[in-house]
XYZ file of C-alpha atoms in Angstrom:
698
model
C -0.159 -0.105 -0.133
C 0.599 3.514 -0.539
C 0.396 6.344 2.142
C -0.353 9.578 -0.060
C -0.435 11.765 2.214
C 2.634 12.781 4.629
C 2.845 12.030 8.221
C 1.141 15.109 10.139
C 0.187 16.269 14.065
C -1.733 13.723 15.637
C 0.221 11.408 17.919
C -1.946 9.087 19.800
C -0.999 5.983 21.750
C -1.899 2.547 21.262
C -0.828 -1.104 22.116
C 0.381 -4.169 20.606
C -1.066 -7.788 21.378
C 1.142 -10.655 22.193
C 4.058 -8.312 24.168
C 5.590 -7.536 21.136
C 5.964 -3.896 21.941
C 4.395 -2.514 24.581
C 3.466 0.942 23.058
C 3.107 1.558 19.956
C 2.597 5.544 17.927
C 0.154 5.802 15.316
C 1.298 8.865 13.372
C -1.236 10.539 10.580
C -2.712 13.799 9.825
C -6.152 15.417 10.941
C -8.687 16.627 8.041
C -11.069 18.842 8.279
C -12.875 17.752 11.416
C -10.229 17.115 13.163
C -10.228 13.139 12.815
C -7.213 11.641 11.277
C -7.357 10.169 7.958
C -4.376 8.289 6.127
C -4.803 8.498 2.130
C -4.337 4.524 1.403
C -3.756 3.169 -2.340
C -3.487 -0.138 -3.525
C -0.719 0.371 -6.016
C 0.062 -1.206 -9.745
C 3.031 -3.155 -9.048
C 5.992 -3.329 -12.177
C 4.355 -5.040 -14.827
C 6.467 -8.496 -16.106
C 3.826 -10.030 -18.436
C 4.272 -8.116 -21.744
C 5.702 -10.193 -24.887
C 6.247 -8.524 -28.059
C 6.517 -11.009 -31.174
C 7.364 -10.753 -34.925
C 7.204 -13.314 -37.123
C 9.327 -13.121 -40.594
C 9.816 -9.595 -39.464
C 6.208 -8.423 -39.059
C 5.170 -7.563 -35.925
C 2.336 -9.838 -34.917
C -0.636 -7.930 -33.156
C -4.390 -8.627 -32.676
C -5.416 -5.590 -35.443
C -3.700 -8.373 -38.014
C -5.195 -11.195 -39.484
C -5.924 -13.550 -36.571
C -8.673 -16.307 -36.297
C -9.844 -19.130 -33.859
C -9.172 -16.545 -30.923
C -9.595 -18.024 -27.989
C -9.189 -16.794 -23.943
C -9.939 -18.752 -21.125
C -9.450 -19.347 -17.536
C -9.209 -22.510 -16.283
C -10.303 -22.539 -12.934
C -9.649 -26.545 -11.868
C -5.780 -25.646 -12.730
C -5.848 -21.645 -12.230
C -4.094 -20.867 -15.137
C -5.301 -18.223 -18.093
C -5.123 -19.641 -21.638
C -5.080 -17.230 -24.803
C -4.161 -18.851 -28.301
C -5.098 -17.511 -31.861
C -4.284 -18.364 -35.785
C -2.332 -15.658 -37.145
C -1.523 -15.018 -40.857
C 1.412 -12.370 -41.909
C 0.948 -10.387 -45.287
C 2.901 -12.968 -47.506
C 0.369 -15.984 -46.140
C 2.392 -18.175 -43.880
C 0.790 -19.086 -41.001
C 1.506 -19.499 -37.255
C -0.430 -20.629 -34.142
C 0.563 -18.896 -31.136
C -0.496 -19.789 -27.507
C -0.108 -17.764 -24.143
C -0.211 -19.414 -20.842
C -0.151 -17.501 -17.423
C -0.523 -18.197 -13.836
C 0.064 -16.560 -10.383
C 1.127 -19.096 -7.697
C -1.446 -19.415 -4.823
C 1.157 -21.775 -3.058
C 4.154 -20.073 -3.814
C 3.535 -16.540 -2.940
C 6.222 -14.633 -5.002
C 5.955 -16.690 -7.954
C 4.264 -16.304 -11.647
C 4.949 -18.008 -14.621
C 4.384 -17.229 -18.630
C 4.675 -19.249 -21.495
C 4.592 -18.087 -25.453
C 4.025 -21.081 -27.650
C 4.611 -20.866 -31.707
C 3.836 -23.090 -33.842
C 4.769 -22.792 -37.609
C 1.991 -23.683 -40.160
C 3.446 -23.366 -43.088
C 7.226 -23.868 -43.284
C 10.384 -22.118 -41.228
C 9.726 -18.457 -40.013
C 12.669 -16.278 -38.304
C 10.977 -15.084 -34.817
C 12.214 -12.445 -32.784
C 10.139 -12.157 -29.211
C 10.638 -9.596 -26.645
C 10.010 -9.826 -23.099
C 9.631 -6.928 -20.702
C 9.590 -5.477 -17.144
C 7.481 -2.453 -17.047
C 7.987 -0.236 -14.239
C 6.246 3.063 -15.718
C 2.644 2.141 -13.947
C 0.114 3.924 -12.906
C -3.250 4.047 -11.113
C -6.453 5.006 -12.068
C -7.646 8.775 -11.133
C -10.900 9.113 -10.544
C -13.357 11.172 -12.572
C -17.114 11.291 -11.451
C -17.449 8.348 -10.081
C -16.598 8.343 -6.296
C -16.648 4.316 -6.156
C -13.240 4.740 -8.321
C -10.971 6.251 -5.445
C -9.205 9.833 -6.356
C -5.757 7.378 -6.337
C -2.481 9.107 -6.920
C -2.113 10.804 -10.690
C 1.193 9.609 -12.884
C 3.972 7.209 -11.869
C 3.583 5.684 -8.567
C 6.989 3.924 -8.258
C 10.185 5.212 -7.946
C 13.142 3.556 -9.642
C 15.579 2.309 -7.065
C 17.822 0.023 -8.989
C 17.955 -1.957 -12.289
C 19.771 -5.127 -13.572
C 20.604 -7.627 -16.309
C 22.904 -10.184 -17.364
C 23.207 -13.014 -19.486
C 19.762 -14.946 -17.723
C 17.609 -12.466 -15.828
C 16.013 -8.937 -15.739
C 15.567 -6.804 -12.657
C 14.022 -3.362 -11.489
C 13.629 -2.632 -7.955
C 11.079 0.341 -6.727
C 9.498 2.470 -3.816
C 6.607 3.779 -3.314
C 7.457 7.576 -2.630
C 5.679 8.378 0.369
C 5.386 4.663 2.626
C 9.376 4.261 1.415
C 8.012 0.488 1.394
C 10.510 -1.313 -1.701
C 9.662 -3.498 -4.331
C 11.645 -5.960 -6.651
C 10.589 -7.648 -9.768
C 12.860 -10.111 -11.831
C 12.639 -12.416 -14.293
C 14.980 -15.373 -15.593
C 14.231 -17.244 -19.263
C 14.136 -20.737 -20.509
C 13.745 -21.088 -24.510
C 12.584 -24.707 -25.786
C 12.372 -25.713 -29.355
C 14.803 -23.521 -31.064
C 18.446 -21.982 -30.666
C 17.632 -18.323 -29.529
C 20.117 -15.531 -29.728
C 19.609 -13.345 -26.809
C 20.310 -9.869 -25.621
C 19.514 -8.011 -22.167
C 18.819 -4.489 -21.712
C 17.924 -2.627 -18.675
C 17.276 1.357 -17.731
C 15.689 2.989 -14.404
C 12.075 1.895 -15.063
C 12.394 -0.518 -17.963
C 14.567 -3.525 -18.511
C 13.718 -6.090 -21.903
C 15.183 -9.365 -23.157
C 15.213 -10.076 -26.501
C 15.600 -13.659 -28.272
C 16.175 -14.054 -31.796
C 16.052 -17.829 -33.877
C 15.231 -19.166 -37.058
C 12.199 -21.346 -36.472
C 10.980 -24.646 -38.260
C 9.188 -26.262 -35.370
C 6.944 -25.374 -32.242
C 9.010 -23.708 -29.865
C 8.771 -21.959 -26.537
C 9.471 -18.922 -24.371
C 8.860 -19.847 -20.752
C 9.250 -16.308 -18.379
C 9.782 -17.562 -14.287
C 8.711 -14.071 -12.584
C 9.251 -13.073 -9.155
C 7.802 -10.084 -6.945
C 9.111 -9.594 -3.172
C 8.637 -6.293 -1.183
C 10.316 -5.086 2.096
C 7.860 -6.009 4.457
C 8.658 -9.459 4.067
C 12.658 -9.131 3.213
C 15.047 -6.587 5.006
C 15.643 -4.166 2.120
C 19.185 -4.918 2.374
C 18.423 -8.089 1.207
C 15.867 -7.574 -1.371
C 17.837 -7.738 -4.441
C 19.991 -10.997 -3.382
C 16.671 -12.154 -2.066
C 14.993 -11.942 -5.738
C 18.108 -13.733 -7.221
C 17.899 -16.496 -4.882
C 13.697 -16.794 -5.383
C 14.895 -17.017 -9.006
C 17.114 -19.808 -8.609
C 14.757 -21.925 -6.246
C 12.413 -21.356 -8.778
C 14.390 -22.999 -11.443
C 15.639 -25.545 -9.418
C 11.775 -26.676 -8.535
C 11.025 -27.572 -12.082
C 10.493 -23.779 -13.674
C 7.309 -22.487 -15.423
C 6.160 -25.898 -16.128
C 6.940 -27.134 -12.021
C 4.729 -24.235 -11.183
C 1.646 -25.071 -13.317
C 1.734 -28.121 -12.149
C 1.907 -27.316 -8.157
C -0.760 -25.296 -8.815
C -3.246 -28.193 -10.786
C -2.745 -29.896 -7.555
C -3.045 -27.118 -5.076
C -6.530 -26.330 -6.716
C -7.782 -30.046 -7.162
C -7.262 -29.818 -3.231
C -9.549 -26.727 -3.313
C -12.167 -28.122 -5.298
C -12.352 -31.211 -3.407
C -13.728 -29.810 -0.484
C -14.748 -26.327 -1.627
C -17.015 -27.150 -4.696
C -20.644 -26.654 -4.607
C -22.305 -29.057 -7.656
C -25.801 -28.071 -9.004
C -27.307 -30.168 -11.565
C -29.445 -28.498 -14.364
C -28.779 -24.653 -13.809
C -25.092 -24.309 -15.912
C -25.304 -20.659 -15.565
C -25.200 -20.809 -11.351
C -22.691 -23.658 -11.439
C -20.300 -21.184 -13.434
C -21.428 -18.326 -11.264
C -20.434 -20.333 -8.038
C -17.255 -21.421 -9.196
C -16.089 -18.732 -10.622
C -16.667 -16.746 -7.123
C -15.164 -18.943 -5.248
C -11.778 -18.791 -7.246
C -11.780 -15.285 -7.046
C -12.619 -15.364 -3.224
C -9.616 -17.741 -3.104
C -6.944 -15.659 -5.136
C -8.138 -12.182 -3.540
C -7.647 -12.964 0.207
C -4.805 -12.266 2.461
C -3.301 -15.577 3.571
C -0.135 -13.642 6.220
C -2.180 -12.003 8.610
C -1.183 -8.422 7.459
C -3.604 -8.530 4.263
C -7.303 -9.023 4.202
C -8.942 -8.465 1.133
C -10.067 -5.516 -1.139
C -13.742 -5.092 -1.804
C -12.600 -5.517 -5.663
C -9.981 -8.159 -4.712
C -7.223 -7.981 -6.735
C -9.158 -7.477 -9.981
C -9.375 -4.017 -10.501
C -8.920 -0.600 -9.070
C -12.105 0.128 -7.238
C -12.017 1.702 -4.204
C -8.346 2.027 -4.056
C -7.937 -1.419 -3.012
C -9.278 -1.115 0.568
C -10.895 -3.667 2.892
C -14.411 -2.595 3.788
C -16.899 -4.690 6.632
C -17.451 -6.692 3.263
C -14.541 -8.878 4.529
C -16.226 -10.081 7.981
C -19.744 -10.486 6.461
C -19.894 -11.695 2.488
C -16.035 -13.123 2.581
C -14.922 -14.832 6.223
C -17.989 -17.054 7.093
C -17.281 -18.663 3.702
C -14.024 -19.651 4.643
C -14.919 -20.075 8.128
C -16.569 -22.644 6.859
C -14.490 -24.201 3.597
C -11.117 -22.610 4.498
C -11.002 -22.203 8.059
C -6.787 -21.466 7.961
C -7.789 -18.470 5.629
C -10.966 -17.153 7.556
C -7.808 -17.118 10.883
C -5.730 -14.898 8.737
C -8.330 -12.424 7.487
C -9.192 -12.376 11.337
C -5.502 -12.036 12.494
C -5.093 -8.924 10.070
C -8.058 -7.581 12.122
C -6.102 -8.530 15.356
C -3.257 -6.595 14.424
C -4.861 -3.744 13.529
C -6.229 -2.803 16.874
C -3.851 -0.222 17.708
C -5.115 1.878 14.877
C -8.702 1.020 16.052
C -7.894 2.142 19.317
C -6.242 5.718 18.176
C -9.746 6.217 16.179
C -12.395 5.858 19.473
C -9.920 8.091 21.307
C -10.414 10.592 18.498
C -14.219 10.340 19.173
C -13.137 10.495 22.838
C -14.221 7.368 23.799
C -12.384 4.020 25.402
C -11.982 0.767 23.540
C -11.718 0.406 19.581
C -13.513 1.528 16.426
C -12.263 -0.020 13.457
C -12.543 1.770 10.427
C -15.262 1.324 7.536
C -12.181 1.064 4.874
C -8.457 1.010 5.079
C -5.440 -1.297 3.827
C -2.761 -0.249 7.049
C -5.567 0.350 9.584
C -6.487 3.706 9.583
C -9.627 5.116 8.436
C -9.246 5.831 5.061
C -12.634 7.521 4.484
C -12.628 11.316 4.341
C -16.791 11.522 4.230
C -17.089 10.459 7.647
C -21.347 10.743 7.369
C -20.597 7.032 5.392
C -17.184 6.313 6.902
C -16.497 6.874 10.611
C -20.410 7.171 11.505
C -20.827 3.444 10.049
C -19.799 1.980 13.510
C -21.675 -1.133 12.985
C -17.737 -2.378 11.570
C -17.428 -3.846 15.406
C -19.973 -5.533 15.222
C -19.187 -7.079 12.142
C -15.779 -7.873 12.851
C -16.665 -9.586 16.290
C -19.633 -11.472 14.778
C -17.439 -12.902 12.452
C -14.982 -14.019 15.200
C -17.666 -15.220 17.057
C -18.824 -17.841 14.075
C -15.630 -18.689 13.285
C -15.037 -19.493 17.235
C -18.191 -21.843 17.167
C -17.222 -23.771 13.764
C -13.701 -24.116 14.836
C -13.586 -24.403 18.350
C -10.256 -22.482 18.213
C -9.957 -20.656 21.168
C -5.916 -20.044 20.521
C -6.836 -16.828 18.231
C -9.081 -15.459 21.170
C -5.618 -15.872 23.135
C -3.668 -14.347 20.343
C -5.800 -11.155 20.206
C -9.175 -12.109 19.458
C -10.287 -11.481 22.877
C -8.952 -8.189 23.044
C -10.537 -7.058 19.652
C -13.514 -8.327 21.536
C -13.577 -6.579 24.074
C -12.494 -3.330 23.004
C -15.489 -3.102 20.347
C -17.722 -3.710 23.617
C -16.284 -1.383 25.693
C -16.515 1.086 22.932
C -20.230 0.431 22.091
C -20.986 0.572 25.907
C -19.414 4.158 26.488
C -20.769 5.483 22.814
C -24.680 5.076 24.003
C -25.967 5.680 26.697
C -29.105 4.793 28.841
C -32.317 6.693 28.214
C -35.153 8.011 30.938
C -37.383 5.078 29.501
C -34.508 2.806 30.620
C -33.318 1.681 26.811
C -29.601 1.601 25.914
C -29.508 3.773 22.358
C -26.883 4.737 20.023
C -26.924 7.676 18.306
C -25.362 9.419 15.162
C -24.698 6.576 13.179
C -25.420 4.892 9.556
C -25.986 1.650 8.746
C -24.816 -0.617 5.941
C -27.679 1.659 3.901
C -25.616 4.594 2.909
C -28.675 6.375 1.570
C -29.596 6.750 5.265
C -26.824 8.624 7.378
C -26.412 9.706 11.039
C -29.730 8.605 12.489
C -30.370 7.449 15.689
C -30.829 3.546 16.666
C -30.452 2.172 13.193
C -31.726 -1.365 13.825
C -28.666 -3.195 12.190
C -25.946 -1.509 14.265
C -28.086 -1.611 17.721
C -28.569 -5.405 17.117
C -24.901 -6.227 16.068
C -23.817 -3.808 19.235
C -25.942 -5.839 21.422
C -24.498 -9.062 19.631
C -21.284 -8.144 20.519
C -21.958 -7.208 24.192
C -23.139 -10.765 24.743
C -20.266 -12.152 22.889
C -17.888 -10.244 25.121
C -19.567 -11.254 27.942
C -19.534 -14.860 27.088
C -16.165 -15.419 25.487
C -14.626 -14.089 29.122
C -16.513 -16.701 30.874
C -15.322 -18.989 28.944
C -11.447 -18.084 28.323
C -11.832 -18.155 32.227
C -13.343 -21.685 32.500
C -10.604 -22.430 30.208
C -7.613 -21.377 31.698
C -8.170 -19.024 35.169
C -4.875 -18.137 35.060
C -4.476 -16.578 31.663
C -7.673 -15.246 31.467
C -6.306 -13.293 34.944
C -3.405 -11.978 32.869
C -5.463 -10.963 30.107
C -8.220 -9.231 31.789
C -5.265 -7.101 34.098
C -3.565 -6.145 30.157
C -7.471 -4.935 29.402
C -7.813 -3.461 32.491
C -11.019 -5.313 32.420
C -13.510 -6.118 35.573
C -16.595 -8.229 36.216
C -18.269 -4.885 37.128
C -17.491 -3.866 33.201
C -18.533 -7.577 32.012
C -22.041 -6.757 33.977
C -22.421 -3.337 32.679
C -22.100 -4.959 28.916
C -24.545 -7.799 30.190
C -27.221 -5.025 30.982
C -26.659 -2.909 28.502
C -27.755 -5.858 25.901
C -30.497 -6.350 27.723
C -31.315 -2.463 27.110
C -30.807 -2.201 23.551
C -33.288 -0.078 22.125
C -34.734 -2.793 19.203
C -38.504 -1.471 18.679
C -41.026 -2.785 16.395
C -43.639 0.048 15.089
C -46.965 -1.301 16.661
C -49.051 0.376 13.653
C -47.385 -1.788 10.892
C -45.978 -4.500 12.928
C -42.151 -3.923 10.754
C -39.097 -3.257 12.384
C -38.170 0.473 11.739
C -34.927 0.562 9.802
C -34.154 3.571 12.237
C -36.055 5.802 14.745
C -36.436 8.695 12.245
C -36.778 6.514 9.019
C -40.943 5.641 8.725
C -41.640 9.432 9.280
C -39.670 10.595 6.021
C -41.396 10.880 2.795
C -41.079 8.287 0.215
C -38.677 8.581 -2.543
C -40.682 9.740 -6.005
C -39.842 6.511 -8.136
C -42.704 7.453 -10.816
C -40.658 10.718 -11.545
C -36.720 9.512 -11.573
C -35.755 7.710 -14.612
C -33.722 4.613 -14.647
C -30.793 6.247 -16.430
C -30.683 8.230 -12.829
C -29.391 5.440 -10.877
C -27.717 4.419 -9.145
C -28.618 7.723 -6.997
C -25.657 8.318 -5.780
C -23.906 9.640 -9.096
C -27.054 11.873 -9.612
C -28.349 13.252 -6.546
C -26.726 15.354 -3.454
C -26.402 13.047 -0.400
C -29.153 15.444 1.471
C -31.643 14.766 -0.872
C -31.246 11.261 -0.818
C -30.844 10.877 2.822
C -34.420 12.823 3.378
C -36.635 9.958 1.790
C -37.503 6.149 2.322
C -35.159 4.500 -0.157
C -32.607 2.382 0.390
C -29.297 1.586 -1.399
C -29.907 -1.802 0.819
C -32.182 -3.057 3.487
C -30.073 -3.479 6.311
C -32.680 -4.409 8.598
C -32.922 -7.577 6.606
C -29.646 -8.608 6.539
C -29.842 -8.090 10.313
C -32.438 -10.611 10.307
C -30.241 -13.097 8.303
C -27.377 -12.626 10.527
C -28.912 -12.532 13.362
C -32.528 -14.693 13.322
C -33.314 -15.970 16.351
C -35.501 -13.035 18.011
C -37.562 -12.711 14.326
C -40.474 -14.299 14.542
C -41.813 -15.922 10.905
C -44.261 -12.870 10.280
C -42.503 -10.052 10.965
C -39.926 -11.385 8.601
C -41.871 -11.670 5.748
C -43.777 -7.952 7.134
C -40.481 -6.779 6.892
C -39.583 -7.968 3.457
C -42.645 -7.157 1.805
C -41.889 -3.349 3.439
C -38.404 -2.854 2.435
C -38.071 -4.713 -0.885
C -40.582 -2.098 -2.273
C -37.933 0.441 -1.090
C -34.902 -0.821 -1.904
C -32.990 0.377 -5.517
C -30.103 -2.331 -5.146
C -27.530 0.239 -6.150
C -25.319 -2.074 -4.013
C -23.913 -5.092 -4.882
C -24.490 -6.835 -1.442
C -28.196 -5.894 -1.465
C -29.732 -9.059 -3.305
C -28.185 -11.779 -1.602
C -30.086 -10.927 1.911
C -33.308 -10.638 0.033
C -32.337 -13.500 -1.759
C -31.962 -15.339 1.774
C -35.308 -14.097 3.318
C -36.919 -15.044 0.301
C -35.837 -18.737 0.710
C -36.577 -19.165 4.214
C -40.373 -17.722 3.469
C -40.817 -19.982 0.783
C -40.823 -17.311 -2.094
C -38.977 -19.528 -4.250
C -39.498 -17.102 -7.376
C -38.123 -14.257 -5.947
C -35.272 -15.817 -4.318
C -34.026 -17.227 -7.736
C -34.351 -13.866 -9.311
C -32.814 -11.754 -6.265
C -30.047 -15.198 -6.181
C -29.519 -14.461 -10.058
C -28.643 -10.849 -9.397
C -25.970 -11.823 -7.016
C -24.479 -14.646 -8.671
C -24.023 -13.238 -12.251
C -23.230 -10.171 -10.439
C -20.167 -9.727 -12.408
C -19.986 -12.429 -15.117
C -23.113 -10.300 -16.631
C -21.555 -7.209 -15.618
C -24.952 -6.413 -13.950
C -23.941 -2.872 -12.106
C -22.312 -1.988 -15.523
C -18.967 -0.859 -13.688
C -17.002 -4.338 -14.656
C -14.127 -2.186 -15.809
C -13.250 -1.043 -11.861
C -12.826 -5.158 -10.524
C -15.527 -7.672 -9.356
C -17.759 -7.569 -6.489
C -16.079 -9.596 -3.615
C -19.080 -9.143 -1.381
C -21.709 -10.462 -4.340
C -19.321 -13.605 -4.911
C -19.685 -14.365 -1.390
C -22.946 -13.309 -1.294
C -23.643 -15.971 -3.807
C -22.003 -18.915 -1.670
C -23.861 -17.625 1.455
C -27.373 -17.749 -0.723
C -26.658 -21.162 -1.685
C -26.016 -22.646 1.780
C -27.737 -20.369 3.936
C -30.871 -19.808 1.715
C -31.149 -22.540 -0.709
C -29.973 -25.225 2.041
C -31.272 -23.660 4.783
C -27.844 -23.480 7.223
C -28.297 -22.791 10.458
C -26.656 -22.892 13.901
C -28.975 -24.217 16.655
C -27.829 -25.255 20.468
C -24.230 -24.973 19.157
C -24.730 -27.394 16.113
C -25.247 -27.483 12.245
C -29.103 -27.915 10.641
C -30.138 -27.819 7.365
C -33.520 -27.395 5.809
C -33.067 -27.605 1.649
C -35.359 -26.146 -0.522
C -34.154 -26.289 -4.247
C -35.374 -23.885 -7.067
C -37.486 -25.827 -9.431
C -34.547 -25.560 -12.262
C -32.332 -27.282 -10.025
C -32.460 -31.127 -9.726
C -29.507 -31.170 -7.552
C -27.249 -29.569 -4.818
C -23.944 -31.021 -3.359
C -21.669 -29.225 -1.358
C -19.170 -29.801 1.548
C -18.226 -27.683 4.747
C -16.157 -28.032 7.638
C -17.503 -28.122 11.316
C -14.948 -28.309 14.423
C -12.857 -30.016 12.503
C -14.539 -32.658 10.503
C -15.765 -32.147 6.948
C -19.758 -32.405 6.391
C -21.494 -33.194 2.788
C -24.871 -32.589 2.123
C -26.334 -33.720 -0.913
C -29.732 -32.700 -1.675
C -32.647 -32.886 -4.766
C -35.981 -32.567 -4.539
C -36.861 -35.517 -2.624
C -34.303 -36.606 -0.396
C -30.932 -34.563 1.371
C -28.372 -37.489 1.846
C -25.500 -35.968 4.880
C -22.072 -37.869 4.968
């Protein structure tokens, strides 16, 4: 990541976990409201994928005589392939193939292969491979979802090198000082090639020339290393050592084979099989593939709302991660869920600092971030979304429930839960009527901001307070001595735990008596309706066409966060109220958010409204493959991808956890003949195989 703003004036003490440091300072500037903000942007790295090709002296481009063009993403083996037939101006033909993979098991490595097959006799060949450090990021031009990013060149040159086998570029992000090295080694097969290498500060090239009589290939072994994981003094040497190890492990061929085996192991347990609906089958596998390749694995990184596929939202992590992605990995790959949660544990000092800025104790996690501090400049839809604390603690609770992994709680998870509960207890207050209220917040629905008693926020806060008390009791019972040390470090007392429990009981969660529905917030039902009939379709999404204050004063939703609260915490929602809430809020929801449809789909499935459930599910599952939001160039919609799996398993398969056990109530759409999936529960692998008549559990 890159910090686009130099260090500023606010210095706030924090505490790292696990005794690594007693204190840590978080330094960042203040914005116009006195609240600190750091501009954080995920930068595009040195490009290593460019290859230029000349045959018989002619430059090969797709603008030429090209036929039989194919491009495919093989999700079973984790490779991208492209091939086509090219014809020269003199009529000579050649078949070209490109294969590319970024290793998911060997983090620094990627592999490229170019194959050339002459079809009408010998040809002269020239191939140029380029490491290009002249990369830029997108700059926002009227769409706030893209982000401002950084204009122009974003990586400065530190070093460049070349020899008879390798290329290397080393660059630095100017503000954060993070350094990156990209290095490449090459191997040719099927030809005798003369090679020349050249490098300059932002560009390194390798040229290969040969007389081609048969099919031949050029393999490029790419490695990327950075100064977060390697001592800067060792960065260049480490890249060379990594290239040597890469070659000794079979080069590009070995990488492709290990990638295939890695994905075979993943799909064996994680695949969702649907008979009777090929579009949905494709969508679910596509979604799982992108979730898998976009998720951090090291505890230092999370998953951006666009994964690693585009520059929308500047590569920031949102609450999408804990609500839509972590639950998927909790049941499919718990070790990945643990890594994503460990990222939040490591950012607790920044969350404590943010709470301190609001004159509260505890921790307030950022609505959007990369490095820990809040990256949103617009506080009504940023800092006011204090539900993020509840999202994170709910993800921790569900992870603990499904894995029984108390070690994560001892290793900082409990600190997160207690500090989030502490923040809620100090942010809210008890009114004269004896209810506990949370004022001036924004829920997940960003078309309603700075309101009181948002139902979603209050319900997640109540669950956080309850979980904090329950977790403390579990930890105390499992290891009293260790718990006392934890309580001492956090200055946690029984009186405070009792206060958490009391506020949870008093949490304000009303039902409107005259309508029998759950108010989204204290003022929502008193607002005027949105003028649906006078707003043309091209004015949606509303946030691109109308001032926020115009939107905020109406009963109009970007997404129905009441229904999402019911999906996440259904225990105290009677069926009659779920039906009324679904009817009321569906009529007032634009679904301008890609996060919206899956909650409606799960609710509709629960109510046996299968046609509606399928319609909402299709809108979720096909978001990216059909570009339903119209902004595919910004990257995929990670939350919708997670939502597709959640709808399948929680909606159509009816997964619920009751009395600490998983239960199911499958109800398949008419067009599906069969649904089969697997999930993990406390070290066991459970398979659910359902058709319209029978469900088999194994």
